[in-house]
Tab-separated table of C-alpha atoms in Angstrom:
chain	number	residue	atom	x	y	z
Z	16	UNK	CA	1.175	0.689	14.071
Z	17	UNK	CA	4.058	2.644	16.145
Z	18	UNK	CA	5.797	-0.035	17.090
Z	19	UNK	CA	5.223	-2.096	13.557
Z	20	UNK	CA	6.991	0.509	11.402
Z	21	UNK	CA	9.676	1.049	14.127
Z	22	UNK	CA	10.440	-2.862	13.873
Z	23	UNK	CA	9.793	-2.494	9.621
Z	24	UNK	CA	12.493	0.769	9.785
Z	25	UNK	CA	15.212	-0.992	12.367
Z	26	UNK	CA	14.631	-4.573	10.099
Z	27	UNK	CA	15.297	-2.845	6.261
Z	28	UNK	CA	16.180	0.706	6.490
Z	29	UNK	CA	18.758	1.817	8.564
Z	30	UNK	CA	20.998	-0.882	7.357
Z	31	UNK	CA	24.660	0.907	8.504
Z	32	UNK	CA	23.172	0.682	11.921
Z	33	UNK	CA	22.427	-3.632	11.447
Z	34	UNK	CA	25.776	-4.159	9.931
Z	35	UNK	CA	27.361	-2.079	13.297
Z	36	UNK	CA	24.712	-3.334	15.153
Z	37	UNK	CA	26.036	-7.756	13.380
Z	38	UNK	CA	29.439	-6.348	14.030
Z	39	UNK	CA	28.974	-5.598	17.905
Z	40	UNK	CA	28.213	-9.267	18.869
Z	41	UNK	CA	30.012	-12.506	19.802
Z	42	UNK	CA	31.071	-14.678	17.363
Z	43	UNK	CA	29.345	-16.933	17.654
Z	44	UNK	CA	26.210	-14.912	16.735
Z	45	UNK	CA	27.679	-13.690	13.853
Z	46	UNK	CA	28.156	-17.784	12.626
Z	47	UNK	CA	25.106	-18.914	13.389
Z	48	UNK	CA	23.060	-15.808	10.842
Z	49	UNK	CA	26.295	-16.158	8.173
Z	50	UNK	CA	25.451	-19.809	8.443
Z	51	UNK	CA	21.956	-19.725	8.057
Z	52	UNK	CA	22.369	-16.944	5.465
Z	53	UNK	CA	24.530	-19.447	3.171
Z	54	UNK	CA	21.735	-22.830	4.112
Z	55	UNK	CA	18.514	-20.712	2.550
Z	56	UNK	CA	21.653	-19.475	-0.474
Z	57	UNK	CA	22.106	-23.061	-0.904
Z	58	UNK	CA	18.017	-24.699	-0.335
Z	59	UNK	CA	16.947	-21.532	-2.748
Z	60	UNK	CA	19.991	-23.293	-5.142
Z	61	UNK	CA	18.851	-26.721	-5.088
Z	62	UNK	CA	15.745	-26.089	-5.505
Z	63	UNK	CA	15.896	-23.271	-7.761
Z	64	UNK	CA	17.935	-26.181	-10.321
Z	65	UNK	CA	15.277	-28.889	-9.177
Z	66	UNK	CA	12.494	-26.140	-11.081
Z	67	UNK	CA	14.286	-26.224	-13.827
Z	68	UNK	CA	15.726	-29.864	-13.967
Z	69	UNK	CA	11.530	-31.058	-13.827
Z	70	UNK	CA	9.719	-28.275	-14.839
Z	71	UNK	CA	11.020	-25.823	-17.237
Z	72	UNK	CA	13.282	-23.714	-17.786
Z	73	UNK	CA	14.002	-20.209	-19.965
Z	74	UNK	CA	16.576	-20.366	-22.844
Z	75	UNK	CA	17.964	-18.705	-25.346
Z	76	UNK	CA	18.276	-19.807	-28.772
Z	77	UNK	CA	21.297	-20.171	-30.611
Z	78	UNK	CA	22.279	-20.830	-34.466
Z	79	UNK	CA	20.666	-21.080	-37.840
Z	80	UNK	CA	19.592	-24.884	-37.725
Z	81	UNK	CA	15.962	-23.409	-37.309
Z	82	UNK	CA	16.466	-20.314	-38.678
Z	83	UNK	CA	13.109	-19.011	-40.652
Z	84	UNK	CA	10.972	-20.283	-36.566
Z	85	UNK	CA	13.781	-19.453	-34.417
Z	86	UNK	CA	15.840	-16.887	-34.899
Z	87	UNK	CA	20.592	-17.161	-35.117
Z	88	UNK	CA	20.593	-15.846	-31.996
Z	89	UNK	CA	18.347	-14.899	-28.390
Z	90	UNK	CA	15.465	-16.004	-29.180
Z	91	UNK	CA	14.177	-16.241	-25.608
Z	92	UNK	CA	11.911	-19.370	-25.758
Z	93	UNK	CA	10.964	-21.926	-22.816
Z	94	UNK	CA	12.134	-25.525	-23.022
Z	95	UNK	CA	8.801	-27.218	-21.032
Z	96	UNK	CA	10.065	-31.159	-18.985
Z	97	UNK	CA	7.189	-31.545	-16.908
Z	98	UNK	CA	4.575	-32.084	-20.416
Z	99	UNK	CA	7.077	-34.679	-22.166
Z	100	UNK	CA	6.039	-37.161	-19.212
Z	101	UNK	CA	2.486	-36.216	-19.459
Z	102	UNK	CA	2.277	-36.849	-23.219
Z	103	UNK	CA	2.786	-37.864	-26.865
Z	104	UNK	CA	5.520	-36.751	-28.348
Z	105	UNK	CA	3.577	-36.240	-32.285
Z	106	UNK	CA	5.303	-34.704	-35.545
Z	107	UNK	CA	5.773	-31.119	-36.252
Z	108	UNK	CA	6.461	-30.444	-32.295
Z	109	UNK	CA	9.575	-28.329	-31.437
Z	110	UNK	CA	11.980	-30.394	-28.625
Z	111	UNK	CA	14.917	-30.208	-27.297
Z	112	UNK	CA	18.052	-32.956	-27.263
Z	113	UNK	CA	21.052	-33.860	-26.223
Z	114	UNK	CA	23.297	-34.313	-30.009
Z	115	UNK	CA	23.969	-37.691	-30.259
Z	116	UNK	CA	27.548	-36.565	-32.457
Z	117	UNK	CA	28.638	-34.381	-28.410
Z	118	UNK	CA	26.821	-35.377	-24.870
Z	119	UNK	CA	26.823	-32.160	-23.356
Z	120	UNK	CA	25.300	-29.948	-26.477
Z	121	UNK	CA	21.788	-29.295	-26.666
Z	122	UNK	CA	20.099	-28.500	-29.833
Z	123	UNK	CA	16.661	-28.167	-30.882
Z	124	UNK	CA	15.218	-29.656	-33.874
Z	125	UNK	CA	11.381	-30.348	-35.356
Z	126	UNK	CA	10.081	-33.943	-34.858
Z	127	UNK	CA	9.318	-35.459	-38.796
Z	128	UNK	CA	9.540	-38.343	-38.522
Z	129	UNK	CA	7.981	-40.909	-35.085
Z	130	UNK	CA	8.945	-44.944	-34.984
Z	131	UNK	CA	7.522	-46.501	-38.007
Z	132	UNK	CA	7.360	-43.790	-40.190
Z	133	UNK	CA	8.303	-44.417	-44.097
Z	134	UNK	CA	10.640	-41.231	-44.325
Z	135	UNK	CA	12.785	-39.972	-47.323
Z	136	UNK	CA	16.138	-39.344	-45.651
Z	137	UNK	CA	17.089	-35.780	-47.832
Z	138	UNK	CA	14.630	-34.042	-50.348
Z	139	UNK	CA	16.435	-31.591	-51.364
Z	140	UNK	CA	19.070	-34.243	-52.518
Z	141	UNK	CA	22.346	-32.909	-51.057
Z	142	UNK	CA	23.646	-35.393	-48.189
Z	143	UNK	CA	21.608	-38.621	-49.916
Z	144	UNK	CA	19.578	-38.973	-52.771
Z	145	UNK	CA	16.462	-37.771	-53.007
Z	146	UNK	CA	15.094	-41.406	-53.795
Z	147	UNK	CA	16.123	-42.922	-50.063
Z	148	UNK	CA	13.433	-43.586	-48.289
Z	149	UNK	CA	13.900	-45.146	-44.449
Z	150	UNK	CA	11.589	-46.886	-41.872
Z	151	UNK	CA	12.287	-45.405	-38.397
Z	152	UNK	CA	13.361	-48.238	-35.621
Z	153	UNK	CA	11.655	-49.044	-32.683
Z	154	UNK	CA	11.974	-46.100	-29.637
Z	155	UNK	CA	13.736	-43.154	-32.472
Z	156	UNK	CA	12.599	-40.774	-33.988
Z	157	UNK	CA	13.288	-38.718	-37.183
Z	158	UNK	CA	14.447	-35.090	-36.505
Z	159	UNK	CA	15.162	-32.183	-38.719
Z	160	UNK	CA	16.001	-28.583	-38.495
Z	161	UNK	CA	13.639	-26.373	-40.458
Z	162	UNK	CA	17.064	-24.396	-41.846
Z	163	UNK	CA	17.593	-27.798	-44.553
Z	164	UNK	CA	21.071	-25.702	-45.877
Z	165	UNK	CA	22.807	-25.455	-43.108
Z	166	UNK	CA	22.190	-27.874	-40.244
Z	167	UNK	CA	23.438	-30.828	-38.382
Z	168	UNK	CA	20.123	-33.123	-38.460
Z	169	UNK	CA	18.725	-36.798	-38.940
Z	170	UNK	CA	20.390	-36.842	-42.604
Z	171	UNK	CA	23.734	-36.965	-40.698
Z	172	UNK	CA	23.675	-39.014	-37.530
Z	173	UNK	CA	20.275	-41.304	-38.818
Z	174	UNK	CA	17.932	-41.851	-36.664
Z	175	UNK	CA	17.732	-40.568	-33.048
Z	176	UNK	CA	16.373	-42.115	-29.774
Z	177	UNK	CA	13.862	-40.933	-28.002
Z	178	UNK	CA	14.861	-41.080	-24.040
Z	179	UNK	CA	17.934	-38.606	-25.673
Z	180	UNK	CA	14.433	-35.894	-25.801
Z	181	UNK	CA	14.311	-33.582	-22.839
Z	182	UNK	CA	11.738	-31.260	-23.808
Z	183	UNK	CA	9.650	-29.342	-25.899
Z	184	UNK	CA	10.066	-25.624	-26.873
Z	185	UNK	CA	7.415	-22.855	-26.333
Z	186	UNK	CA	8.526	-19.311	-28.169
Z	187	UNK	CA	8.088	-16.649	-26.701
Z	188	UNK	CA	9.238	-14.192	-29.426
Z	189	UNK	CA	6.054	-12.004	-30.709
Z	190	UNK	CA	3.991	-13.752	-27.416
Z	191	UNK	CA	1.798	-15.509	-29.738
Z	192	UNK	CA	1.085	-19.283	-28.928
Z	193	UNK	CA	3.078	-22.143	-30.999
Z	194	UNK	CA	1.217	-23.743	-32.829
Z	195	UNK	CA	1.906	-27.401	-35.043
Z	196	UNK	CA	1.943	-26.536	-38.793
Z	197	UNK	CA	2.601	-30.030	-39.119
Z	198	UNK	CA	-0.720	-31.006	-41.869
Z	199	UNK	CA	-1.545	-34.541	-41.859
Z	200	UNK	CA	-4.426	-34.366	-44.673
Z	201	UNK	CA	-2.145	-36.507	-47.410
Z	202	UNK	CA	-2.260	-39.790	-44.018
Z	203	UNK	CA	-6.094	-40.450	-45.063
Z	204	UNK	CA	-5.524	-43.371	-47.450
Z	205	UNK	CA	-6.077	-45.894	-45.257
Z	206	UNK	CA	-3.117	-46.932	-47.364
Z	207	UNK	CA	-0.293	-44.717	-46.729
Z	208	UNK	CA	-0.774	-44.381	-43.053
Z	209	UNK	CA	1.673	-44.569	-40.973
Z	210	UNK	CA	2.657	-47.391	-38.772
Z	211	UNK	CA	0.831	-47.708	-34.729
Z	212	UNK	CA	3.767	-46.919	-32.901
Z	213	UNK	CA	5.542	-48.611	-31.250
Z	214	UNK	CA	5.125	-51.716	-34.002
Z	215	UNK	CA	8.047	-53.977	-34.539
Z	216	UNK	CA	9.278	-53.340	-38.580
B	30	UNK	CA	-1.290	-32.470	23.673
B	31	UNK	CA	0.013	-28.606	22.932
B	32	UNK	CA	2.961	-29.496	23.116
B	33	UNK	CA	2.582	-32.594	20.093
B	34	UNK	CA	1.643	-29.483	17.427
B	35	UNK	CA	4.859	-27.185	18.800
B	36	UNK	CA	6.552	-30.451	18.085
B	37	UNK	CA	5.113	-30.345	15.115
B	38	UNK	CA	4.300	-27.348	13.508
B	39	UNK	CA	8.358	-26.850	14.873
B	40	UNK	CA	9.220	-30.018	12.904
B	41	UNK	CA	7.246	-28.308	9.621
B	42	UNK	CA	9.007	-25.243	9.606
B	43	UNK	CA	11.931	-27.596	7.996
B	44	UNK	CA	10.309	-28.163	5.753
B	45	UNK	CA	11.672	-25.147	3.376
B	46	UNK	CA	15.302	-27.328	3.546
B	47	UNK	CA	12.876	-30.293	1.573
B	48	UNK	CA	15.179	-29.654	-1.729
B	49	UNK	CA	18.769	-29.885	-0.367
B	50	UNK	CA	18.134	-34.296	0.505
B	51	UNK	CA	15.882	-34.066	-2.833
B	52	UNK	CA	19.009	-32.389	-4.856
B	53	UNK	CA	21.290	-34.784	-3.483
B	54	UNK	CA	19.278	-37.628	-4.444
B	55	UNK	CA	19.237	-36.203	-8.164
B	56	UNK	CA	22.681	-35.933	-8.568
B	57	UNK	CA	23.674	-39.298	-6.050
B	58	UNK	CA	20.578	-41.524	-6.403
B	59	UNK	CA	20.834	-44.385	-4.838
B	60	UNK	CA	19.387	-47.466	-6.994
B	61	UNK	CA	18.219	-51.396	-6.965
B	62	UNK	CA	19.551	-53.148	-9.951
B	63	UNK	CA	17.322	-55.654	-11.478
B	64	UNK	CA	18.754	-58.246	-14.230
B	65	UNK	CA	21.139	-60.630	-14.830
B	66	UNK	CA	23.462	-58.669	-17.728
B	67	UNK	CA	26.623	-56.910	-14.990
B	68	UNK	CA	26.793	-61.325	-13.840
B	69	UNK	CA	29.003	-62.220	-11.845
B	70	UNK	CA	30.383	-58.013	-11.384
B	71	UNK	CA	26.817	-57.015	-10.054
B	72	UNK	CA	23.386	-59.503	-8.775
B	73	UNK	CA	26.240	-62.344	-8.600
B	74	UNK	CA	22.946	-64.172	-6.817
B	75	UNK	CA	21.909	-66.947	-10.618
B	76	UNK	CA	18.105	-67.013	-8.538
B	77	UNK	CA	17.189	-63.534	-8.213
B	78	UNK	CA	16.185	-63.360	-4.979
B	79	UNK	CA	18.084	-59.989	-4.144
B	80	UNK	CA	19.260	-57.229	-5.731
B	81	UNK	CA	22.341	-55.011	-5.221
B	82	UNK	CA	21.387	-50.999	-4.367
B	83	UNK	CA	24.368	-49.247	-6.232
B	84	UNK	CA	24.822	-44.978	-5.535
B	85	UNK	CA	25.544	-43.753	-8.801
B	86	UNK	CA	27.002	-40.356	-9.983
B	87	UNK	CA	25.329	-37.929	-12.482
B	88	UNK	CA	27.121	-35.141	-11.710
B	89	UNK	CA	30.210	-36.749	-13.621
B	90	UNK	CA	28.138	-38.111	-15.837
B	91	UNK	CA	25.497	-34.739	-17.415
B	92	UNK	CA	28.142	-32.070	-16.177
B	93	UNK	CA	31.402	-32.909	-17.867
B	94	UNK	CA	30.466	-36.634	-19.478
B	95	UNK	CA	33.708	-38.217	-17.485
B	96	UNK	CA	33.620	-41.526	-18.296
B	97	UNK	CA	37.104	-44.490	-20.102
B	98	UNK	CA	36.657	-47.855	-21.242
B	99	UNK	CA	36.119	-50.232	-18.303
B	100	UNK	CA	33.420	-47.820	-16.119
B	101	UNK	CA	29.973	-49.507	-15.312
B	102	UNK	CA	27.251	-46.873	-15.843
B	103	UNK	CA	23.619	-46.636	-15.638
B	104	UNK	CA	22.000	-45.541	-19.248
B	105	UNK	CA	18.566	-45.782	-21.711
B	106	UNK	CA	17.256	-48.632	-23.516
B	107	UNK	CA	17.543	-46.720	-27.218
B	108	UNK	CA	14.833	-49.094	-28.167
B	109	UNK	CA	12.551	-48.417	-25.267
B	110	UNK	CA	12.817	-45.268	-23.597
B	111	UNK	CA	10.797	-46.061	-20.372
B	112	UNK	CA	13.618	-49.000	-20.091
B	113	UNK	CA	16.961	-48.249	-18.063
B	114	UNK	CA	19.829	-50.446	-17.992
B	115	UNK	CA	22.804	-51.343	-16.330
B	116	UNK	CA	26.345	-51.381	-19.196
B	117	UNK	CA	30.473	-51.663	-19.579
B	118	UNK	CA	31.823	-48.996	-21.272
B	119	UNK	CA	34.160	-51.689	-24.122
B	120	UNK	CA	34.870	-48.440	-26.368
B	121	UNK	CA	34.854	-45.364	-27.193
B	122	UNK	CA	34.720	-43.052	-30.248
B	123	UNK	CA	36.582	-43.735	-32.273
B	124	UNK	CA	37.830	-47.345	-31.530
B	125	UNK	CA	38.026	-50.374	-33.191
B	126	UNK	CA	36.191	-53.101	-31.494
B	127	UNK	CA	35.288	-56.782	-32.291
B	128	UNK	CA	32.134	-57.677	-31.934
B	129	UNK	CA	30.936	-61.017	-30.498
B	130	UNK	CA	28.213	-63.229	-32.642
B	131	UNK	CA	24.482	-61.571	-32.661
B	132	UNK	CA	26.147	-58.601	-34.378
B	133	UNK	CA	26.806	-58.597	-37.815
B	134	UNK	CA	29.376	-57.602	-38.751
B	135	UNK	CA	32.793	-58.980	-37.131
B	136	UNK	CA	35.057	-55.097	-36.111
B	137	UNK	CA	33.577	-51.838	-35.884
B	138	UNK	CA	34.496	-48.179	-35.968
B	139	UNK	CA	32.600	-46.640	-33.504
B	140	UNK	CA	31.577	-43.497	-34.861
B	141	UNK	CA	31.215	-39.777	-33.975
B	142	UNK	CA	30.138	-39.336	-30.586
B	143	UNK	CA	28.747	-42.415	-29.304
B	144	UNK	CA	30.250	-45.835	-27.522
B	145	UNK	CA	29.940	-49.550	-28.176
B	146	UNK	CA	29.218	-50.534	-23.837
B	147	UNK	CA	27.704	-54.406	-23.460
B	148	UNK	CA	27.082	-56.365	-20.088
B	149	UNK	CA	29.619	-58.318	-18.460
B	150	UNK	CA	27.814	-61.757	-18.659
B	151	UNK	CA	27.183	-61.574	-23.228
B	152	UNK	CA	24.859	-64.741	-22.800
B	153	UNK	CA	22.003	-62.604	-21.338
B	154	UNK	CA	22.243	-58.876	-22.180
B	155	UNK	CA	20.671	-56.591	-24.400
B	156	UNK	CA	23.741	-54.778	-25.378
B	157	UNK	CA	25.685	-52.842	-28.990
B	158	UNK	CA	26.357	-56.216	-30.188
B	159	UNK	CA	22.908	-56.308	-30.172
B	160	UNK	CA	21.598	-52.741	-31.223
B	161	UNK	CA	25.026	-50.971	-31.918
B	162	UNK	CA	26.836	-48.658	-30.482
B	163	UNK	CA	24.689	-45.804	-29.070
B	164	UNK	CA	24.815	-42.298	-28.722
B	165	UNK	CA	27.329	-41.556	-25.921
B	166	UNK	CA	24.165	-38.798	-24.104
B	167	UNK	CA	22.408	-41.582	-22.836
B	168	UNK	CA	24.807	-42.774	-20.704
B	169	UNK	CA	22.930	-40.821	-17.842
B	170	UNK	CA	24.905	-41.958	-14.265
B	171	UNK	CA	28.300	-43.918	-13.608
B	172	UNK	CA	27.647	-46.595	-10.781
B	173	UNK	CA	30.406	-46.192	-8.008
B	174	UNK	CA	30.101	-48.541	-5.168
B	175	UNK	CA	27.532	-51.235	-4.208
B	176	UNK	CA	24.881	-50.423	-0.766
B	177	UNK	CA	23.515	-52.461	-0.223
B	178	UNK	CA	23.294	-56.166	1.701
B	179	UNK	CA	25.553	-55.471	3.562
B	180	UNK	CA	28.147	-58.259	2.483
B	181	UNK	CA	28.752	-56.851	-0.777
B	182	UNK	CA	29.355	-53.000	-0.142
B	183	UNK	CA	32.624	-51.464	-1.992
B	184	UNK	CA	33.259	-50.379	-4.990
B	185	UNK	CA	33.298	-51.961	-8.109
B	186	UNK	CA	36.581	-52.050	-9.774
B	187	UNK	CA	38.223	-54.604	-11.237
B	188	UNK	CA	41.069	-55.090	-8.361
B	189	UNK	CA	44.949	-54.672	-8.227
B	190	UNK	CA	47.897	-56.819	-8.244
B	191	UNK	CA	47.861	-55.890	-4.782
B	192	UNK	CA	45.039	-56.176	-3.763
B	193	UNK	CA	45.971	-60.220	-5.464
B	194	UNK	CA	48.748	-60.210	-3.225
B	195	UNK	CA	46.565	-59.738	0.216
B	196	UNK	CA	44.295	-62.611	-1.117
B	197	UNK	CA	45.035	-66.305	0.477
B	198	UNK	CA	45.695	-68.955	-2.795
B	199	UNK	CA	42.263	-70.404	-3.535
B	200	UNK	CA	39.761	-69.035	-1.368
B	201	UNK	CA	37.049	-67.955	-3.371
B	202	UNK	CA	37.242	-64.150	-3.149
B	203	UNK	CA	40.648	-64.578	-4.304
B	204	UNK	CA	39.263	-66.521	-7.811
B	205	UNK	CA	36.519	-63.906	-8.538
B	206	UNK	CA	39.082	-61.966	-8.293
B	207	UNK	CA	41.678	-64.046	-10.707
B	208	UNK	CA	38.154	-63.995	-13.091
B	209	UNK	CA	37.406	-60.175	-12.912
B	210	UNK	CA	40.776	-59.688	-13.962
B	211	UNK	CA	41.712	-61.677	-16.550
B	212	UNK	CA	37.606	-60.930	-18.031
B	213	UNK	CA	39.395	-56.954	-17.995
B	214	UNK	CA	42.592	-58.256	-20.536
B	215	UNK	CA	39.558	-60.497	-22.491
B	216	UNK	CA	37.843	-56.743	-22.910
B	217	UNK	CA	41.162	-55.174	-23.523
B	218	UNK	CA	42.321	-57.447	-25.770
B	219	UNK	CA	39.127	-56.795	-27.808
B	220	UNK	CA	39.841	-52.443	-28.332
B	221	UNK	CA	42.119	-51.385	-30.827
B	222	UNK	CA	41.973	-47.797	-28.748
B	223	UNK	CA	41.542	-44.710	-31.264
B	224	UNK	CA	44.540	-42.832	-29.166
B	225	UNK	CA	47.787	-45.314	-28.586
């Protein structure tokens, strides 16, 4: 026990002592220690990058386009990339998407329509007449911000390829589990049921 | 036996450095390219008996969207999100392109944030002439050069005039290079760039 304590103190307690010990060593030993430290640092950077790319990452939201759901600034959310590989996207999901207008921008929007759905372009009638409807083409989704009056979304640039979707959003605010608020009650009539996924229209 | 187990244990310790090669393979992947849409630049074998393996550069596309007209890029299909395509960037945002037959309009202005991509073989290619201009965000990586088969190792850039001068006239390489230069001229003649 005594010896363990001695080792621990030697290693972490006396930092000045460690520094002078390091200084007194030969150049080759110093280079070895520094190189190994840098390698470990680079390795942990690589591991973090891979984790953020494939599994998920925390990030802050910005901008007023999702206003009632996500705050204008500094709303901490989790961007979930893993579940996108194993589960299907559905209407009402919050997703992060690479912007079709600027490839370096990542925007957060809500999925309104899946391939084959008939969508009213703009229910508010500002950007298009509210009677105009379109069919979402194969491999695309219809996106919309929650704040209709201040959002650049599919009303502006049309349906967006599914390949642009980066991840699903899991908001952390108030520590509640995010629920999908879209109800599909009016799809119960067989006649207006949306076309099956992957149907060529 | 103890020696082998010792060796194994010392090798297993190296596994903590596994993230480094994985990250390099994510930034600069080597991928097999199938399909004939980029003939004769990529996969020149008519019968598709062998395929080219190419080194891709994801960093310059993902971090700063750094590409120009004439670059060969890989992108996700806008029709099928699982499919991966290799095409050539013909025009960037704001350019005016003369389209090829399947497209309904003779000329098109590429919208903001979009690109016009085409295969080098216009008859066997699903490209912008069928689905129109696509978002530049769909572009995944740039094709740097071919690494396999060994006989085709090298850059994919169009040969320069100096390179043409070095080849013997009439040889197959010279004819291929001249054809590549002519294809590039034809490509560029169909585009009116946004900035002169």
